[in-house]
Coordinates of C-alpha atoms and ligand atoms in Angstrom, one line a residue:
Chain A
M225 CA 36.8 -63.1 -4.0
K226 CA 35.6 -59.2 -3.7
F227 CA 37.6 -56.0 -4.1
V228 CA 37.6 -53.1 -3.3
T229 CA 40.4 -50.0 -4.0
V230 CA 40.2 -47.1 -1.3
S231 CA 42.2 -43.7 -1.6
G232 CA 41.9 -40.2 -0.4
P233 CA 44.3 -37.4 0.8
P234 CA 46.7 -37.9 3.9
S235 CA 45.2 -38.9 6.9
S236 CA 41.5 -38.7 5.8
G237 CA 41.0 -41.5 7.9
K238 CA 41.2 -44.4 5.7
T239 CA 43.0 -46.9 7.8
A240 CA 40.9 -46.4 10.7
I241 CA 37.7 -46.6 8.6
I242 CA 38.6 -49.9 7.0
L243 CA 39.5 -51.4 10.5
Q244 CA 36.1 -50.4 11.6
A245 CA 35.2 -52.2 8.5
I246 CA 37.2 -54.4 9.0
D247 CA 35.9 -56.0 12.7
A248 CA 31.8 -56.0 11.0
L249 CA 32.8 -58.0 8.4
K250 CA 35.0 -60.3 10.9
E251 CA 31.5 -60.9 12.6
R252 CA 29.7 -61.7 8.9
R253 CA 32.6 -64.1 8.9
F254 CA 34.6 -62.6 6.4
Q255 CA 38.5 -63.4 5.7
I256 CA 39.9 -60.2 4.6
G257 CA 43.6 -58.8 3.2
V258 CA 45.1 -55.6 3.1
V259 CA 47.4 -54.1 0.8
K260 CA 48.5 -51.0 1.3
F261 CA 50.6 -48.4 -1.4
D262 CA 52.0 -45.1 0.2
C263 CA 55.0 -43.4 -1.1
L264 CA 58.1 -43.0 1.1
V265 CA 56.6 -44.8 4.6
T266 CA 53.8 -46.2 6.3
D267 CA 53.1 -47.7 9.5
D268 CA 49.9 -48.8 8.4
D269 CA 50.7 -52.4 7.7
K270 CA 52.0 -52.7 11.1
L271 CA 48.4 -51.8 12.0
Y272 CA 46.2 -53.8 9.9
Q273 CA 48.8 -57.0 11.2
K274 CA 48.4 -55.9 15.1
R275 CA 44.8 -57.1 14.7
G276 CA 45.2 -60.0 12.6
V277 CA 44.8 -59.1 9.3
P278 CA 47.0 -60.5 6.4
V279 CA 48.9 -57.4 5.0
R280 CA 51.4 -56.4 2.2
K281 CA 52.7 -53.0 1.6
G282 CA 54.4 -51.3 -1.9
L283 CA 56.4 -48.1 -1.7
S284 CA 57.1 -46.5 -4.3
G285 CA 59.1 -43.5 -3.5
A286 CA 60.2 -41.5 -6.6
L287 CA 57.0 -42.9 -8.3
C288 CA 53.3 -41.5 -8.0
P289 CA 52.4 -43.8 -6.6
D290 CA 48.7 -44.7 -8.6
H291 CA 51.1 -45.1 -11.5
Y292 CA 52.6 -47.8 -8.8
F293 CA 49.6 -49.1 -8.1
V294 CA 48.8 -50.0 -11.1
S295 CA 51.8 -51.8 -12.1
N296 CA 51.1 -54.0 -8.8
I297 CA 47.9 -54.5 -8.3
E298 CA 46.7 -57.7 -10.1
A299 CA 49.7 -59.6 -8.7
C300 CA 48.4 -58.0 -5.1
M301 CA 44.8 -60.1 -6.4
K302 CA 46.7 -63.1 -7.1
W303 CA 48.0 -62.6 -3.5
G304 CA 44.7 -62.6 -2.3
L305 CA 43.4 -65.6 -4.3
E306 CA 46.4 -67.5 -2.6
K307 CA 45.6 -66.3 0.6
D308 CA 42.2 -67.6 0.2
L309 CA 40.5 -64.2 0.9
D310 CA 36.0 -63.3 0.6
I311 CA 38.0 -59.6 0.4
L312 CA 40.8 -57.7 -0.7
I313 CA 41.0 -54.4 0.5
S314 CA 43.9 -52.1 -1.3
E315 CA 44.2 -48.8 0.9
S316 CA 46.0 -46.2 -1.4
A317 CA 47.0 -42.3 -0.4
G318 CA 46.1 -39.9 -2.6
L319 CA 49.5 -38.1 -2.6
C320 CA 49.2 -36.9 -6.5
N321 CA 45.5 -35.6 -6.4
R322 CA 45.9 -35.5 -10.3
C323 CA 46.0 -39.9 -10.6
S324 CA 43.4 -42.0 -9.2
P325 CA 43.8 -45.4 -8.7
H326 CA 40.2 -46.8 -9.3
I327 CA 39.4 -49.5 -11.6
K328 CA 36.0 -49.2 -13.9
D329 CA 34.0 -52.4 -12.4
V330 CA 35.9 -52.1 -9.7
T331 CA 34.3 -51.1 -6.3
A332 CA 36.2 -47.9 -5.6
I333 CA 36.0 -45.7 -2.1
C334 CA 37.5 -42.2 -1.4
V335 CA 37.8 -41.5 2.3
I336 CA 37.8 -38.0 2.7
D337 CA 37.4 -35.7 6.2
N338 CA 35.2 -32.9 7.1
L339 CA 38.0 -31.2 8.8
S340 CA 39.8 -31.2 5.2
G341 CA 38.3 -27.8 4.3
I342 CA 35.3 -27.3 2.1
G343 CA 37.4 -26.1 -1.0
T344 CA 39.2 -29.7 -1.0
P345 CA 36.3 -31.8 -2.5
K346 CA 37.2 -29.6 -5.1
K347 CA 40.5 -30.0 -6.0
I348 CA 41.1 -33.5 -5.1
G349 CA 39.5 -34.5 -9.1
P350 CA 39.6 -38.1 -10.0
M351 CA 40.0 -39.9 -7.0
L352 CA 36.7 -38.3 -6.1
K353 CA 34.9 -37.7 -8.7
A354 CA 35.5 -41.4 -9.5
A355 CA 34.3 -43.2 -6.5
D356 CA 31.1 -45.6 -6.2
I357 CA 30.9 -44.8 -2.5
V358 CA 32.2 -41.5 -0.8
V359 CA 33.1 -42.0 3.1
I360 CA 33.6 -38.9 5.4
T361 CA 35.1 -38.8 8.7
K362 CA 35.6 -37.2 11.6
G363 CA 32.3 -35.5 11.4
D364 CA 32.3 -35.4 15.1
I365 CA 35.1 -32.6 15.5
V366 CA 32.6 -30.1 13.2
S367 CA 29.3 -29.2 13.5
Q368 CA 25.8 -30.3 11.7
A369 CA 25.8 -27.3 9.7
E370 CA 29.4 -28.0 8.5
R371 CA 28.8 -31.9 8.1
E372 CA 25.9 -30.4 5.6
V373 CA 27.8 -28.2 3.7
F374 CA 30.8 -30.2 3.3
A375 CA 29.0 -33.2 2.0
S376 CA 26.7 -31.0 -0.6
R377 CA 29.8 -30.1 -1.7
V378 CA 31.1 -33.5 -2.5
R379 CA 27.7 -34.1 -4.2
Q380 CA 28.2 -31.3 -6.4
V381 CA 31.9 -32.9 -7.1
N382 CA 30.4 -36.1 -7.8
P383 CA 26.9 -36.5 -8.2
K384 CA 26.1 -40.3 -9.0
A385 CA 28.5 -41.8 -5.7
V386 CA 26.5 -43.0 -2.3
I387 CA 27.9 -40.3 -0.1
M388 CA 28.1 -42.0 3.6
H389 CA 29.4 -41.0 6.9
V390 CA 31.9 -43.0 8.9
N391 CA 34.0 -42.1 12.0
G392 CA 36.9 -44.1 12.5
I393 CA 36.8 -43.7 16.3
T394 CA 33.7 -44.6 17.9
G395 CA 32.8 -46.7 14.2
Q396 CA 29.5 -45.3 13.4
G397 CA 28.3 -45.8 9.6
A398 CA 31.1 -48.5 10.0
F399 CA 28.4 -51.5 10.0
E400 CA 26.7 -49.7 6.9
L401 CA 29.7 -49.6 5.1
S402 CA 30.4 -53.5 5.4
T403 CA 27.0 -54.0 4.6
L404 CA 27.8 -52.3 1.1
L405 CA 31.4 -54.0 0.6
A406 CA 29.2 -57.5 1.6
Q407 CA 27.5 -56.3 -1.2
T408 CA 29.9 -56.0 -3.8
E409 CA 30.5 -58.1 -6.8
E410 CA 32.6 -61.1 -7.0
I411 CA 36.2 -60.7 -9.3
N412 CA 38.9 -62.7 -9.7
T413 CA 41.1 -61.1 -12.6
L414 CA 41.5 -57.9 -13.5
K415 CA 42.9 -58.9 -17.0
G416 CA 41.3 -57.2 -19.6
K417 CA 40.0 -53.6 -17.2
S418 CA 41.2 -50.2 -17.2
L419 CA 41.2 -47.5 -15.1
R420 CA 38.7 -45.3 -14.9
F421 CA 40.4 -41.9 -15.5
S422 CA 44.2 -42.0 -17.8
M423 CA 47.0 -40.9 -15.5
P424 CA 48.8 -38.2 -16.8
A425 CA 52.7 -38.0 -18.2
A426 CA 55.4 -39.4 -15.6
L427 CA 57.2 -42.3 -17.2
C428 CA 55.3 -45.6 -17.6
S429 CA 53.0 -46.6 -20.2
Y430 CA 51.0 -45.4 -18.1
C431 CA 51.7 -41.8 -18.0
L432 CA 51.2 -42.6 -22.0
G433 CA 47.8 -43.2 -21.6
E434 CA 47.9 -47.1 -21.4
T435 CA 44.9 -47.6 -19.2
R436 CA 45.1 -51.6 -20.0
I437 CA 45.6 -53.8 -17.3
G438 CA 48.6 -57.0 -17.6
D439 CA 52.1 -57.0 -18.2
E440 CA 52.4 -57.5 -21.2
Y441 CA 51.9 -53.6 -21.4
Q442 CA 53.8 -52.1 -18.7
M443 CA 56.2 -50.6 -20.5
G444 CA 59.9 -48.2 -19.1
N445 CA 60.2 -47.0 -15.8
V446 CA 57.8 -49.8 -14.1
R447 CA 58.5 -51.5 -10.4
K448 CA 57.3 -53.9 -9.2
I449 CA 55.6 -55.3 -6.0
D450 CA 57.5 -57.8 -3.1
L451 CA 54.9 -59.9 -2.1
S452 CA 57.6 -62.3 -0.4
S453 CA 56.0 -62.7 3.3
K454 CA 59.6 -61.2 5.4
P455 CA 59.0 -58.1 6.3
T456 CA 60.1 -55.1 3.7
A457 CA 61.7 -52.4 5.8
E458 CA 63.2 -50.2 2.5
G459 CA 61.4 -48.9 0.3
P460 CA 62.6 -48.8 -3.3
K461 CA 66.4 -47.6 -4.1
P462 CA 66.5 -44.3 -6.6
L463 CA 67.2 -44.8 -10.4
T464 CA 70.6 -43.9 -11.7
L465 CA 70.1 -40.6 -13.7
K466 CA 71.6 -43.1 -16.4
I467 CA 68.7 -45.4 -16.3
F468 CA 66.4 -43.4 -16.7
L469 CA 68.0 -40.6 -19.4
I470 CA 67.5 -44.1 -21.2
R471 CA 64.1 -44.8 -20.5
L472 CA 63.2 -41.0 -20.8
A473 CA 64.8 -41.6 -24.5
L474 CA 62.6 -44.8 -25.4
M475 CA 59.8 -43.3 -24.4
R476 CA 60.3 -40.3 -26.9
L477 CA 60.6 -42.9 -29.6
A478 CA 57.5 -45.1 -28.5
S479 CA 55.5 -41.9 -28.3
P480 CA 57.4 -38.2 -30.1
E481 CA 54.3 -36.6 -30.3
R482 CA 53.6 -36.3 -26.9
W483 CA 56.8 -35.8 -25.0
K484 CA 58.1 -33.1 -27.5
S485 CA 55.5 -31.0 -26.0
C486 CA 57.4 -30.7 -22.9
L487 CA 60.6 -31.3 -23.0
P488 CA 63.2 -28.4 -24.5
G489 CA 64.9 -29.5 -27.7
Chain B
M79 CA 30.9 -25.0 -25.7
F80 CA 31.9 -28.7 -25.8
A81 CA 33.7 -27.7 -29.6
R82 CA 35.8 -25.3 -28.2
L83 CA 37.4 -28.3 -25.7
T84 CA 40.4 -29.2 -27.4
D85 CA 42.2 -32.3 -26.8
D86 CA 44.9 -31.2 -24.6
H87 CA 41.9 -29.4 -22.3
L88 CA 40.4 -33.0 -22.2
D89 CA 43.9 -34.3 -21.3
D90 CA 44.1 -32.4 -19.2
M91 CA 41.8 -33.3 -17.0
G92 CA 42.1 -36.7 -17.8
L93 CA 38.6 -37.5 -19.4
T94 CA 37.2 -38.4 -23.2
L95 CA 34.4 -36.4 -24.5
D96 CA 31.9 -39.4 -23.7
Q97 CA 32.9 -38.7 -20.0
L98 CA 32.9 -35.2 -19.5
R99 CA 29.0 -34.7 -21.4
S100 CA 27.9 -38.1 -19.1
A101 CA 29.3 -36.3 -15.9
L102 CA 27.9 -32.7 -16.9
R103 CA 24.0 -35.2 -16.8
D104 CA 25.1 -36.3 -14.1
Y105 CA 25.4 -33.4 -12.4
V106 CA 22.4 -30.8 -13.6
E107 CA 20.1 -34.3 -12.0
G108 CA 21.8 -34.3 -8.9
M109 CA 22.0 -30.9 -8.6
G110 CA 17.8 -31.2 -9.2
A111 CA 17.5 -33.8 -6.6
L112 CA 19.3 -31.5 -4.1
Q113 CA 16.3 -29.0 -4.9
Q114 CA 13.4 -30.7 -4.8
E115 CA 10.5 -31.3 -1.7
I116 CA 11.5 -33.3 0.5
D117 CA 8.5 -35.9 1.0
T118 CA 7.0 -35.3 4.9
V119 CA 7.9 -37.7 7.4
E120 CA 4.2 -37.9 9.9
K121 CA 5.6 -41.2 11.3
L122 CA 8.0 -42.9 12.2
T123 CA 7.6 -46.7 13.4
I124 CA 10.5 -48.7 15.0
R125 CA 10.0 -52.5 14.6
G126 CA 11.6 -54.0 18.1
G127 CA 14.2 -56.7 16.9
F128 CA 16.5 -58.8 19.5
N129 CA 18.9 -57.3 22.2
K130 CA 22.7 -58.6 22.7
D131 CA 20.9 -62.7 24.0
R132 CA 19.0 -62.9 21.0
E133 CA 15.9 -62.2 22.7
A134 CA 13.0 -60.8 21.3
E135 CA 12.4 -57.0 22.4
D136 CA 9.3 -57.2 21.2
F137 CA 7.9 -53.6 21.1
E138 CA 6.2 -51.7 18.2
L139 CA 6.6 -47.8 18.6
D140 CA 5.4 -44.8 16.5
L141 CA 6.7 -41.3 16.7
I142 CA 5.4 -38.5 15.9
P143 CA 6.6 -34.7 14.5
G144 CA 6.7 -32.1 18.0
Q145 CA 7.2 -35.6 20.2
I146 CA 10.3 -35.7 22.1
T147 CA 11.8 -39.5 22.8
C148 CA 14.5 -40.1 25.6
I149 CA 16.7 -42.7 26.0
V150 CA 18.8 -43.9 28.7
G151 CA 20.8 -46.9 29.8
P152 CA 24.3 -47.5 30.8
T153 CA 27.5 -47.2 29.0
G154 CA 27.4 -50.0 25.9
S155 CA 24.1 -51.0 26.2
G156 CA 22.6 -49.9 22.8
K157 CA 22.2 -46.4 22.7
S158 CA 24.2 -45.6 19.9
R159 CA 22.9 -48.4 18.1
L160 CA 19.3 -47.5 18.3
L161 CA 20.2 -43.7 17.0
A162 CA 22.5 -45.8 14.2
D163 CA 19.1 -48.1 13.0
I164 CA 17.4 -45.2 13.0
E165 CA 19.7 -43.4 10.3
W166 CA 20.1 -45.9 8.4
V167 CA 16.8 -47.3 8.3
A168 CA 17.6 -50.8 8.7
Q169 CA 14.9 -53.0 7.8
G170 CA 16.6 -55.7 9.4
D171 CA 20.5 -55.9 8.5
T172 CA 21.7 -54.8 11.4
P173 CA 23.2 -56.6 14.9
T174 CA 19.9 -55.9 16.3
G175 CA 17.2 -57.1 13.6
R176 CA 14.8 -53.9 13.7
H177 CA 12.6 -52.8 11.5
I178 CA 12.5 -49.0 10.8
L179 CA 9.3 -47.9 8.7
I180 CA 8.5 -44.1 7.5
N181 CA 4.7 -43.2 7.4
G182 CA 3.4 -46.9 8.0
Q183 CA 5.8 -48.1 5.0
V184 CA 8.8 -49.9 4.2
P185 CA 10.8 -46.6 2.9
D186 CA 12.4 -45.7 -0.4
A187 CA 16.0 -46.9 -0.4
K188 CA 16.4 -42.8 -1.1
W189 CA 16.9 -42.2 2.3
R190 CA 20.0 -44.2 3.2
F191 CA 22.4 -43.1 0.7
S192 CA 20.8 -39.6 -0.7
I193 CA 22.2 -36.4 1.1
E194 CA 19.3 -34.1 0.1
H195 CA 17.0 -36.5 1.6
K196 CA 18.8 -37.6 5.6
L197 CA 16.6 -38.9 7.8
V198 CA 18.6 -37.9 10.2
A199 CA 19.9 -34.6 11.6
Q200 CA 22.4 -35.2 14.8
L201 CA 23.6 -32.9 17.0
S202 CA 26.3 -34.6 18.9
Q203 CA 28.6 -33.4 21.9
N204 CA 31.3 -32.0 20.9
M205 CA 30.4 -29.1 19.2
N206 CA 32.9 -27.1 17.6
F207 CA 33.4 -24.8 14.3
V208 CA 35.7 -25.3 12.3
M209 CA 35.2 -22.7 9.1
D210 CA 37.0 -19.5 9.5
L211 CA 33.7 -17.6 9.0
S212 CA 31.2 -15.3 10.8
V213 CA 28.2 -15.8 12.1
E214 CA 26.6 -14.3 8.9
E215 CA 28.3 -16.0 6.4
F216 CA 28.4 -19.5 7.9
I217 CA 24.1 -19.2 7.6
R218 CA 24.2 -18.1 4.5
M219 CA 27.1 -20.7 3.3
H220 CA 24.6 -23.5 4.9
A221 CA 21.1 -21.9 3.5
E222 CA 22.9 -22.0 -0.1
S223 CA 24.0 -25.3 0.4
R224 CA 20.6 -26.0 0.7
F225 CA 19.0 -24.3 -1.6
V226 CA 16.6 -22.0 0.7
A227 CA 14.8 -19.3 -0.6
N228 CA 15.3 -16.0 1.9
V229 CA 18.3 -16.7 2.6
D230 CA 17.9 -13.0 4.9
E231 CA 15.1 -13.8 6.7
K232 CA 16.8 -16.4 7.5
I233 CA 19.6 -15.8 9.2
T234 CA 17.6 -12.7 11.0
S235 CA 15.5 -15.4 12.6
I236 CA 18.5 -17.6 13.2
L237 CA 20.3 -15.2 15.0
V238 CA 17.2 -14.3 16.6
Q239 CA 16.6 -17.3 17.8
A240 CA 20.2 -18.4 18.6
N241 CA 20.9 -14.9 21.2
E242 CA 16.9 -16.3 22.9
L243 CA 19.1 -20.0 23.4
A244 CA 22.6 -18.2 24.4
G245 CA 22.8 -17.0 28.2
E246 CA 25.7 -14.2 26.4
S247 CA 24.3 -12.1 23.2
F248 CA 26.7 -12.6 19.9
T249 CA 26.1 -10.9 16.4
A250 CA 26.6 -11.4 12.6
D251 CA 29.8 -10.2 12.6
T252 CA 30.8 -12.5 15.2
P253 CA 33.7 -15.3 14.3
I254 CA 31.8 -18.8 14.7
T255 CA 35.0 -19.8 16.1
S256 CA 35.3 -17.1 18.5
L257 CA 31.7 -18.2 20.4
S258 CA 31.8 -19.9 23.7
G259 CA 30.4 -23.6 23.4
G260 CA 27.0 -22.1 25.3
Q261 CA 27.1 -19.9 21.8
S262 CA 28.2 -22.8 19.3
R263 CA 25.6 -25.1 20.7
A264 CA 22.8 -22.0 20.4
L265 CA 23.8 -21.3 16.9
M266 CA 23.7 -24.6 16.4
I267 CA 20.0 -25.9 17.5
A268 CA 18.6 -23.1 15.8
D269 CA 20.5 -23.9 13.0
T270 CA 19.6 -27.2 13.1
A271 CA 15.9 -26.8 13.7
I272 CA 15.6 -23.9 11.0
L273 CA 17.6 -24.2 8.1
S274 CA 17.7 -28.9 8.1
R275 CA 15.4 -30.6 6.2
S276 CA 16.0 -33.8 8.0
P277 CA 12.5 -34.3 9.6
I278 CA 14.3 -36.5 12.9
V279 CA 16.8 -34.9 15.5
L280 CA 19.0 -37.4 17.4
I281 CA 20.8 -35.5 20.8
D282 CA 23.2 -36.4 22.5
E283 CA 23.6 -35.0 26.2
I284 CA 22.9 -31.7 26.2
E285 CA 22.9 -31.1 29.2
N286 CA 26.1 -29.0 30.3
A287 CA 25.9 -27.1 27.8
G288 CA 25.5 -23.6 29.1
I289 CA 21.8 -23.2 27.4
D290 CA 18.1 -22.8 27.7
R291 CA 17.4 -26.6 27.1
K292 CA 13.6 -26.0 27.2
K293 CA 13.9 -23.6 24.9
A294 CA 15.9 -25.3 22.7
L295 CA 13.7 -28.3 22.5
A296 CA 10.4 -26.2 22.4
L297 CA 12.2 -24.3 19.0
L298 CA 12.9 -27.8 18.0
I299 CA 9.5 -29.3 18.4
K300 CA 7.8 -26.0 17.5
E301 CA 9.5 -26.5 13.6
E302 CA 7.6 -30.2 13.6
K303 CA 11.0 -32.1 13.9
I304 CA 10.6 -35.7 15.9
V305 CA 13.4 -35.2 18.6
L306 CA 15.0 -37.8 19.9
M307 CA 17.6 -37.8 22.8
A308 CA 19.6 -39.5 25.1
T309 CA 20.5 -38.1 27.9
H310 CA 20.9 -38.7 32.0
D311 CA 19.2 -35.1 32.8
P312 CA 15.9 -35.1 34.9
I313 CA 14.2 -32.8 33.2
L314 CA 15.4 -32.8 29.6
A315 CA 14.1 -36.8 30.8
L316 CA 10.6 -36.1 31.7
M317 CA 10.3 -32.7 29.0
G318 CA 10.1 -35.8 26.8
Q319 CA 6.8 -37.6 26.5
R320 CA 8.6 -40.8 27.2
R321 CA 11.6 -43.1 27.7
L322 CA 13.6 -45.9 26.3
V323 CA 15.1 -47.6 29.2
I324 CA 17.6 -49.7 26.6
K325 CA 19.5 -52.9 28.5
N326 CA 21.6 -55.4 27.2
G327 CA 21.1 -54.3 23.4
G328 CA 17.7 -54.4 23.2
V329 CA 14.5 -51.8 24.6
A330 CA 13.8 -53.3 27.8
K331 CA 10.9 -51.1 29.2
I332 CA 9.2 -47.9 27.4
I333 CA 7.8 -46.0 30.1
E334 CA 5.4 -42.8 29.4
T335 CA 6.1 -39.8 30.9
G336 CA 3.2 -39.8 33.6
Q337 CA 0.8 -36.6 35.7
A338 CA 3.0 -37.4 38.8
E339 CA 6.3 -37.1 36.8
R340 CA 4.8 -34.1 35.1
D341 CA 3.9 -32.9 38.5
N342 CA 7.7 -33.2 39.5
L343 CA 8.8 -31.1 36.7
E344 CA 7.8 -28.0 38.1
Q345 CA 9.6 -29.0 41.6
L346 CA 13.1 -29.3 39.7
E347 CA 12.6 -26.4 37.5
I348 CA 12.2 -24.3 40.3
L349 CA 15.7 -26.2 42.2
D350 CA 17.2 -25.5 38.6
R351 CA 16.0 -21.8 38.7
K352 CA 18.0 -21.4 42.1
L353 CA 21.3 -23.1 40.8
M354 CA 21.3 -21.5 37.9
A355 CA 21.1 -18.4 39.9
L356 CA 24.1 -19.0 42.2
R357 CA 26.1 -20.1 38.8
H358 CA 25.3 -16.5 37.8
R359 CA 26.1 -15.1 42.1
I360 CA 29.3 -16.6 40.9
R361 CA 30.1 -15.4 37.7
Q362 CA 29.5 -11.7 39.2
G363 CA 32.2 -12.6 41.7
E364 CA 30.0 -12.9 44.8
T365 CA 29.9 -15.0 48.2
L366 CA 27.4 -17.7 48.7
E367 CA 27.4 -17.7 52.8
T368 CA 23.7 -17.1 52.3
I369 CA 22.1 -19.1 49.3
Ligands
LIG234 N1 38.3 -37.1 15.1 C1 38.3 -38.4 14.3 N2 39.7 -38.8 14.1 C2 39.6 -39.2 13.0 C3 38.9 -40.1 12.8 N3 39.0 -41.1 11.7 C4 39.9 -40.7 11.7 N4 40.5 -40.8 12.7 C5 42.0 -39.9 12.6 O1 42.8 -39.1 12.2 C6 44.2 -40.0 11.8 C7 44.4 -40.4 10.7 O2 43.7 -41.1 10.6 P1 44.4 -42.8 9.5 O3 43.6 -43.8 9.3 O4 45.8 -42.8 9.5 O5 44.3 -41.8 7.8 P2 44.9 -42.5 6.7 O6 44.0 -42.0 5.9 O7 44.4 -44.0 6.0 O8 46.4 -42.0 6.7 P3 47.1 -42.3 5.7 O9 47.6 -43.8 5.4 O10 48.7 -42.3 6.2 O11 47.3 -41.9 4.6 C8 43.7 -41.0 13.0 O12 44.8 -40.2 14.0 C9 42.6 -41.3 13.6 O13 43.2 -41.7 14.9 C10 37.2 -39.8 12.9 O14 36.5 -40.3 12.2 N5 36.9 -38.7 14.1
LIG235 N1 21.0 -55.6 20.1 C1 22.2 -55.9 20.2 N2 22.7 -57.1 19.3 C2 24.2 -56.8 18.7 N3 25.1 -56.6 19.0 C3 24.3 -54.5 19.6 C4 23.4 -54.9 20.2 N4 22.3 -53.4 20.9 C5 23.9 -53.0 21.0 N5 24.9 -53.7 20.3 C6 26.9 -53.4 20.4 O1 27.1 -52.9 21.8 C7 28.1 -52.4 21.4 C8 28.0 -51.2 22.4 O2 26.6 -50.2 22.1 P1 26.7 -48.5 22.3 O3 24.8 -48.2 21.0 O4 27.4 -48.2 21.4 O5 26.7 -48.1 22.8 P2 25.8 -47.0 24.2 O6 25.5 -45.9 22.9 O7 24.9 -47.2 24.9 O8 27.0 -46.6 24.6 C9 27.8 -51.5 19.7 O9 29.3 -52.8 19.0 C10 26.4 -52.4 19.0 O10 26.6 -52.4 17.7
LIG236 MG1 46.4 -45.4 6.5
LIG237 MG1 26.4 -44.6 23.0
LIG238 ZN1 50.2 -39.4 -10.0
LIG239 ZN1 53.6 -44.2 -14.9

């Protein structure tokens, strides 16, 4: 199975370009599935379902969605393998500009739109900086000059990436994107793989700088995705304060230096 | 510089020292590539593939700078796909199976992906500006992103040309978002002709643009661009050297603009000027009881 991570700011056009690429890939007889990670709500799963694409969603609630992503992505890989997919695509909204879901040796796409303003590429951080492919959307709405300026700003932030323009509505560029997806390496487990960037302080082992993937490396506030086929309507329940504090105390014991600087007392 | 970075700094950025070093090296290389002189395109060759019924197109066509080629055909016939094949420098790897050659050769892969060697600039139908800048600031920003020399000179010449194309004049201080449709298009065409480094310009229907279409095309040709234009406007179509007639996903016919058509172009232009004059009279609040 091929596996690709797609991230990008909210409403940048991730779902739109994934759907366009899926149409092109289906013509090439690929079996494709999607897992969508978001924070509070998403209807993207319905959009994928409507096109007959197997999809699962996970909502991270109070957690940083990228932290939630890394704690669950291995299980999602297993789901994709069980479904006998040729390509599994993960879509995650980059709600926290400091984190990024990109994994070493796994093709990483960042979607960013021309309307977001020319200062945006600089603000996005690792999600854009560490991507292999940067897809720029909504080129139909701006001028040629603005497209050029925007693309050169992206280039400054990520000099190595393949930068492509794909239109989420007309599908211009989607066939070309699908060619790149079809060329990615086969990969059947994430065991032993690492994130491209460490994630900053929050509440799980990944907050503490862990980059290795796998159950044995996860501790603290880790939330597990529900991959059963029944639709999950509600998001995760908020933690009670007590559990939260106990976990915090455990984390401080596990790594005192790291927590000294940011907690009172 | 590296010595002064503490672990805390790096931690905040989520980087190791090695990652930072390699990012810096990538940056310097990338920016170097942007400043490199672009290769000149003397000839663009389209080698036919197949239409939607897998019938061979059976043609090979050379386009050279200064030429205008029009693309005609009904909606859904494959006009955009042909333009996309060119932009992607297709090598038999698109639904049409077409091949695109540059200077007679299978081109370097850099044409496909690089921002700095982008083969194609596109003037699309929908031409809005979204940045909050004056005309001058806007051109300057574009010029700087392209590492162009003599920026001030370029700004002046773009402004002069754009005003030639637009009916109503505007100045360097006008905010780009307050330009009229015609002024926006005029500025975009002048900017693309003079600043864009892409040797090929694709134009999607500029007929109702409120600009001097003939001057616009003349400007692009003067700047040695290869122009491809999807259009159904008779005047624009006859200004081209040839028309590619697209049917069912394939180039069904190539019509060279002949002398008889060229002679008729003059007639069409007289009609067009007459219509323009009438439009002007309507704008001035006159009646059209006698025309
Ligand atoms: N004009 C234009 N609109 C686009 C383009 N791509 C996407 N859109 C529109 O932008 C809006 C957001 O697109 P989505 O694909 O839902 O964005 P997303 O990144 O998946 O959003 P989230 O998953 O909610 O973060 C939709 O209304 C799309 O129709 C494009 O290329 N041009
Ligand atoms: N030769 C071809 N073989 C297969 N599909 C094609 C071919 N040419 C065009 N198509 C497909 O037909 C559809 C319509 O083409 P498009 O270029 O959008 O038409 P137009 O721009 O003329 O309205 C697109 O999905 C395109 O990929
Ligand atoms: Mg989405
Ligand atoms: Mg079209
Ligand atoms: Zn985060
Ligand atoms: Zn975490």
